[in-house]
C-alpha positions in Angstrom: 149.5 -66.8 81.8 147.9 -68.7 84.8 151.4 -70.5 86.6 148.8 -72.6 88.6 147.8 -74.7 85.2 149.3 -76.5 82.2 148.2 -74.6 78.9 148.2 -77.6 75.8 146.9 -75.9 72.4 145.6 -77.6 69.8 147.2 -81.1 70.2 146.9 -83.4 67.6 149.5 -86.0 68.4 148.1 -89.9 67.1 143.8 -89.7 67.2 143.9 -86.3 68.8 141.8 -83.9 67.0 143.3 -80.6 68.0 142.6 -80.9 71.4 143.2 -77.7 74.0 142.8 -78.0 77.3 144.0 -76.6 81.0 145.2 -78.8 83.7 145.4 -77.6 87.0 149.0 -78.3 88.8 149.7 -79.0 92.5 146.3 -81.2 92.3 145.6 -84.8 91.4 144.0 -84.7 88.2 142.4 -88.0 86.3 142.1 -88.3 82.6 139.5 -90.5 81.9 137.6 -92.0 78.6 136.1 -94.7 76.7 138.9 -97.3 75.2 140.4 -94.9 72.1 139.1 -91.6 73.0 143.2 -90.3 73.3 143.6 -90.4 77.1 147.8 -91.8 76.5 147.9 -89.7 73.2 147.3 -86.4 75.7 148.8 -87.5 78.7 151.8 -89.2 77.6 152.5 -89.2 73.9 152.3 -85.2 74.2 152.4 -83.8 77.5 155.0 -86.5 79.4 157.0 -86.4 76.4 157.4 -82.3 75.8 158.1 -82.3 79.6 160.8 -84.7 79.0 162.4 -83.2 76.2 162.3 -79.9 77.5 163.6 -80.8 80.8 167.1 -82.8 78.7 167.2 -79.6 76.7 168.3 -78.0 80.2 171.8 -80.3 80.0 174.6 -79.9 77.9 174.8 -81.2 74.8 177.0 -84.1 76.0 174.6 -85.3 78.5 171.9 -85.3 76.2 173.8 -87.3 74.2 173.7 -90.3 76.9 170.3 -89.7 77.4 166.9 -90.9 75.5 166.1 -89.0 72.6 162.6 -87.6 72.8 160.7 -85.9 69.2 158.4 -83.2 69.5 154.9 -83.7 70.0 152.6 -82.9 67.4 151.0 -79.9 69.3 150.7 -76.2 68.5 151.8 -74.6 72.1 152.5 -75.8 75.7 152.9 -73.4 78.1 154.1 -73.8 82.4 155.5 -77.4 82.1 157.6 -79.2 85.0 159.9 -81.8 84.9 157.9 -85.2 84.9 158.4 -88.9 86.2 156.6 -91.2 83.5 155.1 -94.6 85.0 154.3 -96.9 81.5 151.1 -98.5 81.5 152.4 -101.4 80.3 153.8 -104.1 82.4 157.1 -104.4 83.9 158.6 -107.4 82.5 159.7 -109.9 85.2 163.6 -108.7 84.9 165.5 -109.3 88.0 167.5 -106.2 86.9 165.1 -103.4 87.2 164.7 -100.9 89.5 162.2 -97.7 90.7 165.7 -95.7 89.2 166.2 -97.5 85.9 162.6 -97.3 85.1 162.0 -93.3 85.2 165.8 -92.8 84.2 166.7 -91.3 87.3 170.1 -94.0 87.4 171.4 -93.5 84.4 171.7 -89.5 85.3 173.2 -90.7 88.7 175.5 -92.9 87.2 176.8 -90.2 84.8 177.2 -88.0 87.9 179.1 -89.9 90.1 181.2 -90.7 87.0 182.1 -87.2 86.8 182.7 -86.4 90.3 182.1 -89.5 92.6 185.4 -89.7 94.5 187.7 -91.8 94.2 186.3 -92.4 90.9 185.0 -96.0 89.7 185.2 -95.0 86.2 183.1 -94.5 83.3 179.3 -94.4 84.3 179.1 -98.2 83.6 181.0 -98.7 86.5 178.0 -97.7 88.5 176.0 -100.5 86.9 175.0 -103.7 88.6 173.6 -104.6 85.2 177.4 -104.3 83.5 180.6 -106.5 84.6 182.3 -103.4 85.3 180.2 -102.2 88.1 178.5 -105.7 89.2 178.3 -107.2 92.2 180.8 -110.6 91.4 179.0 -113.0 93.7 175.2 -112.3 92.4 176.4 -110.8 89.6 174.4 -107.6 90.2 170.8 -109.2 91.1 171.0 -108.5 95.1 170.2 -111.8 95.9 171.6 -115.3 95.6 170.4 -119.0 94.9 171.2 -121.4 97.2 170.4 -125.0 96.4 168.8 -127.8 98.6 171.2 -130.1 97.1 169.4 -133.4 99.0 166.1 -132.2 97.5 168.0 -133.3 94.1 168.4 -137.2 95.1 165.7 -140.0 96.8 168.1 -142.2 98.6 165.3 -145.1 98.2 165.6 -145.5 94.6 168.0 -146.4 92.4 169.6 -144.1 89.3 167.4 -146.4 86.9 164.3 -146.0 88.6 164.8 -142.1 89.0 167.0 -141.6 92.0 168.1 -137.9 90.7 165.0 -135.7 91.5 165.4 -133.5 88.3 163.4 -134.3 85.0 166.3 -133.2 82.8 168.5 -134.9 84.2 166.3 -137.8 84.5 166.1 -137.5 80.3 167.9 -138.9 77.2 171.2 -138.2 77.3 171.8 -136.1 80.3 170.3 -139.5 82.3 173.2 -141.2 80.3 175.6 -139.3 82.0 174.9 -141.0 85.6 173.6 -144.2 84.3 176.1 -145.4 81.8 179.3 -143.8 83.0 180.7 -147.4 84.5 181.6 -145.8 87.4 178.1 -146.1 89.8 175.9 -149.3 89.5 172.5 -147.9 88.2 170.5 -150.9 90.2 171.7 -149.5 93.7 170.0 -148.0 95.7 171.8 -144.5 96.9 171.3 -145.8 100.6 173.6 -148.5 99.7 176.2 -146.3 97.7 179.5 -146.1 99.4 180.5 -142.8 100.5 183.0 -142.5 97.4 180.2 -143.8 95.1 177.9 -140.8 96.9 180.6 -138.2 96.1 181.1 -139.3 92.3 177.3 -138.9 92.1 176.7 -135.9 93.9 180.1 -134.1 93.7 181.8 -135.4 90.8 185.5 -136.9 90.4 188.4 -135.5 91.9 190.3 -135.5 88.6 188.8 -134.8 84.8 187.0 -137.9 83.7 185.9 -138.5 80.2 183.4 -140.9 79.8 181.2 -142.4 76.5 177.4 -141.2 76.3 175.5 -143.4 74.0 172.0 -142.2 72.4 169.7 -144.7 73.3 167.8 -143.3 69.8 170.7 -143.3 67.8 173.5 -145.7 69.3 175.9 -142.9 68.7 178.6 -142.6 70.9 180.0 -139.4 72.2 182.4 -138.8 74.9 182.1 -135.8 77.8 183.8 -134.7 80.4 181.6 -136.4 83.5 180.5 -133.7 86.1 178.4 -134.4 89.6 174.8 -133.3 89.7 175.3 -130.2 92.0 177.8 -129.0 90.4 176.2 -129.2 86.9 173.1 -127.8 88.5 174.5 -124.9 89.9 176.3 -124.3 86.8 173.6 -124.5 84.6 170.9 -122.8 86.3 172.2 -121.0 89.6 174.6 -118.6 87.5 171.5 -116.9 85.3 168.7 -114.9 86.1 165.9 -118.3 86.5 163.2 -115.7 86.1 163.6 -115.4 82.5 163.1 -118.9 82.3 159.4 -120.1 81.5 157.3 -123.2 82.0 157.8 -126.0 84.0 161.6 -126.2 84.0 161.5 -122.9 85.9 158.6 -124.0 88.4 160.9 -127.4 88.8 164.1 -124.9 89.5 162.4 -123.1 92.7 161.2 -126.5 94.3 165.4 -127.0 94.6 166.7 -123.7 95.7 165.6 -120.7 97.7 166.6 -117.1 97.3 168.4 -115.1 100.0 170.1 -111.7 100.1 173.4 -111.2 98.7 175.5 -110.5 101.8 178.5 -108.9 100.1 178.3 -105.2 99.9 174.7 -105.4 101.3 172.8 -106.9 99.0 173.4 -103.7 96.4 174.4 -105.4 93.6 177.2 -103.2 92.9 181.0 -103.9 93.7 183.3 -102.5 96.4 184.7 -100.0 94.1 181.7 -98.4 93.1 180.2 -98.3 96.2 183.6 -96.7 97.5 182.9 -93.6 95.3 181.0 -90.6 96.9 179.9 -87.3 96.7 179.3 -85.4 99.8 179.8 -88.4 101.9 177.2 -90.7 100.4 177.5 -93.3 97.6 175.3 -93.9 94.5 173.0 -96.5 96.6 172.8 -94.0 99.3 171.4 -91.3 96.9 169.4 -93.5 95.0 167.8 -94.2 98.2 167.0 -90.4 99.6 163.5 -89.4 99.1 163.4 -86.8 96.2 162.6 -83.9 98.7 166.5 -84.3 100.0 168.0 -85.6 97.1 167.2 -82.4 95.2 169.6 -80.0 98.0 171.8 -83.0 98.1 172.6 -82.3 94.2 172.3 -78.8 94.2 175.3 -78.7 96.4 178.0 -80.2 94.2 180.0 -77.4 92.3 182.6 -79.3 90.7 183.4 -78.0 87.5 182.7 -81.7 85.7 179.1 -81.6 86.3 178.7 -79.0 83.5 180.9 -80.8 80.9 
């Protein structure tokens, strides 16, 4: 057997009609074809995915438990595979989350490592999450970056609340507009230039003690009563503490004219907590190895003994 090539025989995984071929390794090779012709059914459906499962069949059996489970590919024989790094074709969704690591599942054996022998130890491999409470950043809540609002982008100090003073359509709207026009405690016909400085801070701020007040639909006439809340404060609570990306349309376009985004300054920018980024292995942390090129990650691994590793 030639080591310098991949052998596939007779592969007939989805629209492939026992297909055998040779690809070189060390070189960069290019699949191409007309639309249906079986270029993903080769490449990834069968040769990405024997490489995967093959390479997780080198783990214990409790590690391949926390890991993707991959079936065989519908193929007769595939000789001198390495491990593989699959990038999908389709595209990444616009998750704030994500990462280069979570992607090709190179975290989520990290994670599991330093779980076992990180030291001290954070926990459970969660713990080395920035996308789980137990391993998160608490100020960005693992993102790596923060919202900060304009908050006198959110108010023309020209107009008055009836003519549209707060410069945010929902709360401009229905009953939300209620909220600052009907409360009985700030004259809707002033102008905010002409608001005292306690009137600005019920506006802006909110009271200094609960305050119920009585919404009334303008559609309905029904009267409900809520707790009255300031416009930054019910800003930043409704849309600075969740990812705005996931948001769509015009609300979210409205949302980025208020706010900009800036680095997370505690613990870096990393997303993760103190605790996990306390836990090493051979003096770096899991951000530090995530962030070694692969050619010194590799020794970096195949230096840790400890016992755990295997178990």
């Amino acid at each position: 057997m030639d080591n310098n090539q991949i052998n596939i025989v007779n592969a007939t995984e989805n629209n492939l009609k026992n297909v055998s071929i040779q690809i070189p390794k060390n070189k960069l090779v290019v699949v191409a074809g007309v639309s249906g012709s079986g270029k993903s059914s080769l490449i990834f459906d069968t040769l990405a995915t024997e490489a995967s499962r093959e390479w997780q069949n080198s783990y214990s059996l409790y590690i391949r438990n926390k890991l993707p489970h991959y079936q065989r590919p519908n193929v007769e024989l595939i000789e001198n595979l390495t491990p593989s790094i699959i990038v999908k074709q389709q595209q990444i969704g616009q998750n704030g989350r994500s990462s280069v690591g979570t992607i090709v599942d190179v975290a989520p054996l990290l994670r599991l490592l330093f779980s076992r022998v990180g030291i001290p130890s954070a926990g459970g491999s969660m713990s080395y999450s920035k996308n789980h409470p137990a391993g998160m950043c608490p100020i960005c809540t693992g993102l790596g970056t923060v919202q900060v609002l304009d908050e006198d982008s959110l108010f023309d100090m020209e107009k008055t609340l009836n003519e549209g003073a707060i410069q945010f359509s929902a709360f401009r709207a229905g009953w939300q507009n209620n909220i600052y026009t009907t409360n009985g405690l700030l004259n809707p016909d002033k102008r905010l230039k002409d608001f005292t400085n306690e009137e600005l801070q019920i506006l802006r701020d909110g009271t200094e003690t609960s305050l119920q007040i009585e919404i009334r639909s303008n559609k309905t006439g029904r009267v409900d009563h809520v707790d009255y809340e300031g416009v930054i404060p019910r800003f930043k609570r409704l849309y600075l503490k969740r990812d705005i990306s996931k948001l769509k349309g015009k609300l979210r376009d409205e949302i980025y004219e208020h706010i900009t985004t800036e680095k997370c300054e505690v613990f870096g920018g990393t997303g993760l907590n103190e605790k996990a980024l306390a836990s090493k292995i051979n003096n770096f942390n899991i951000v530090d190895m995530m962030r070694l090129p692969v050619e010194n990650l590799l020794p970096e691994i195949g230096q840790i003994t400890d016992a755990e590793v295997g178990h």
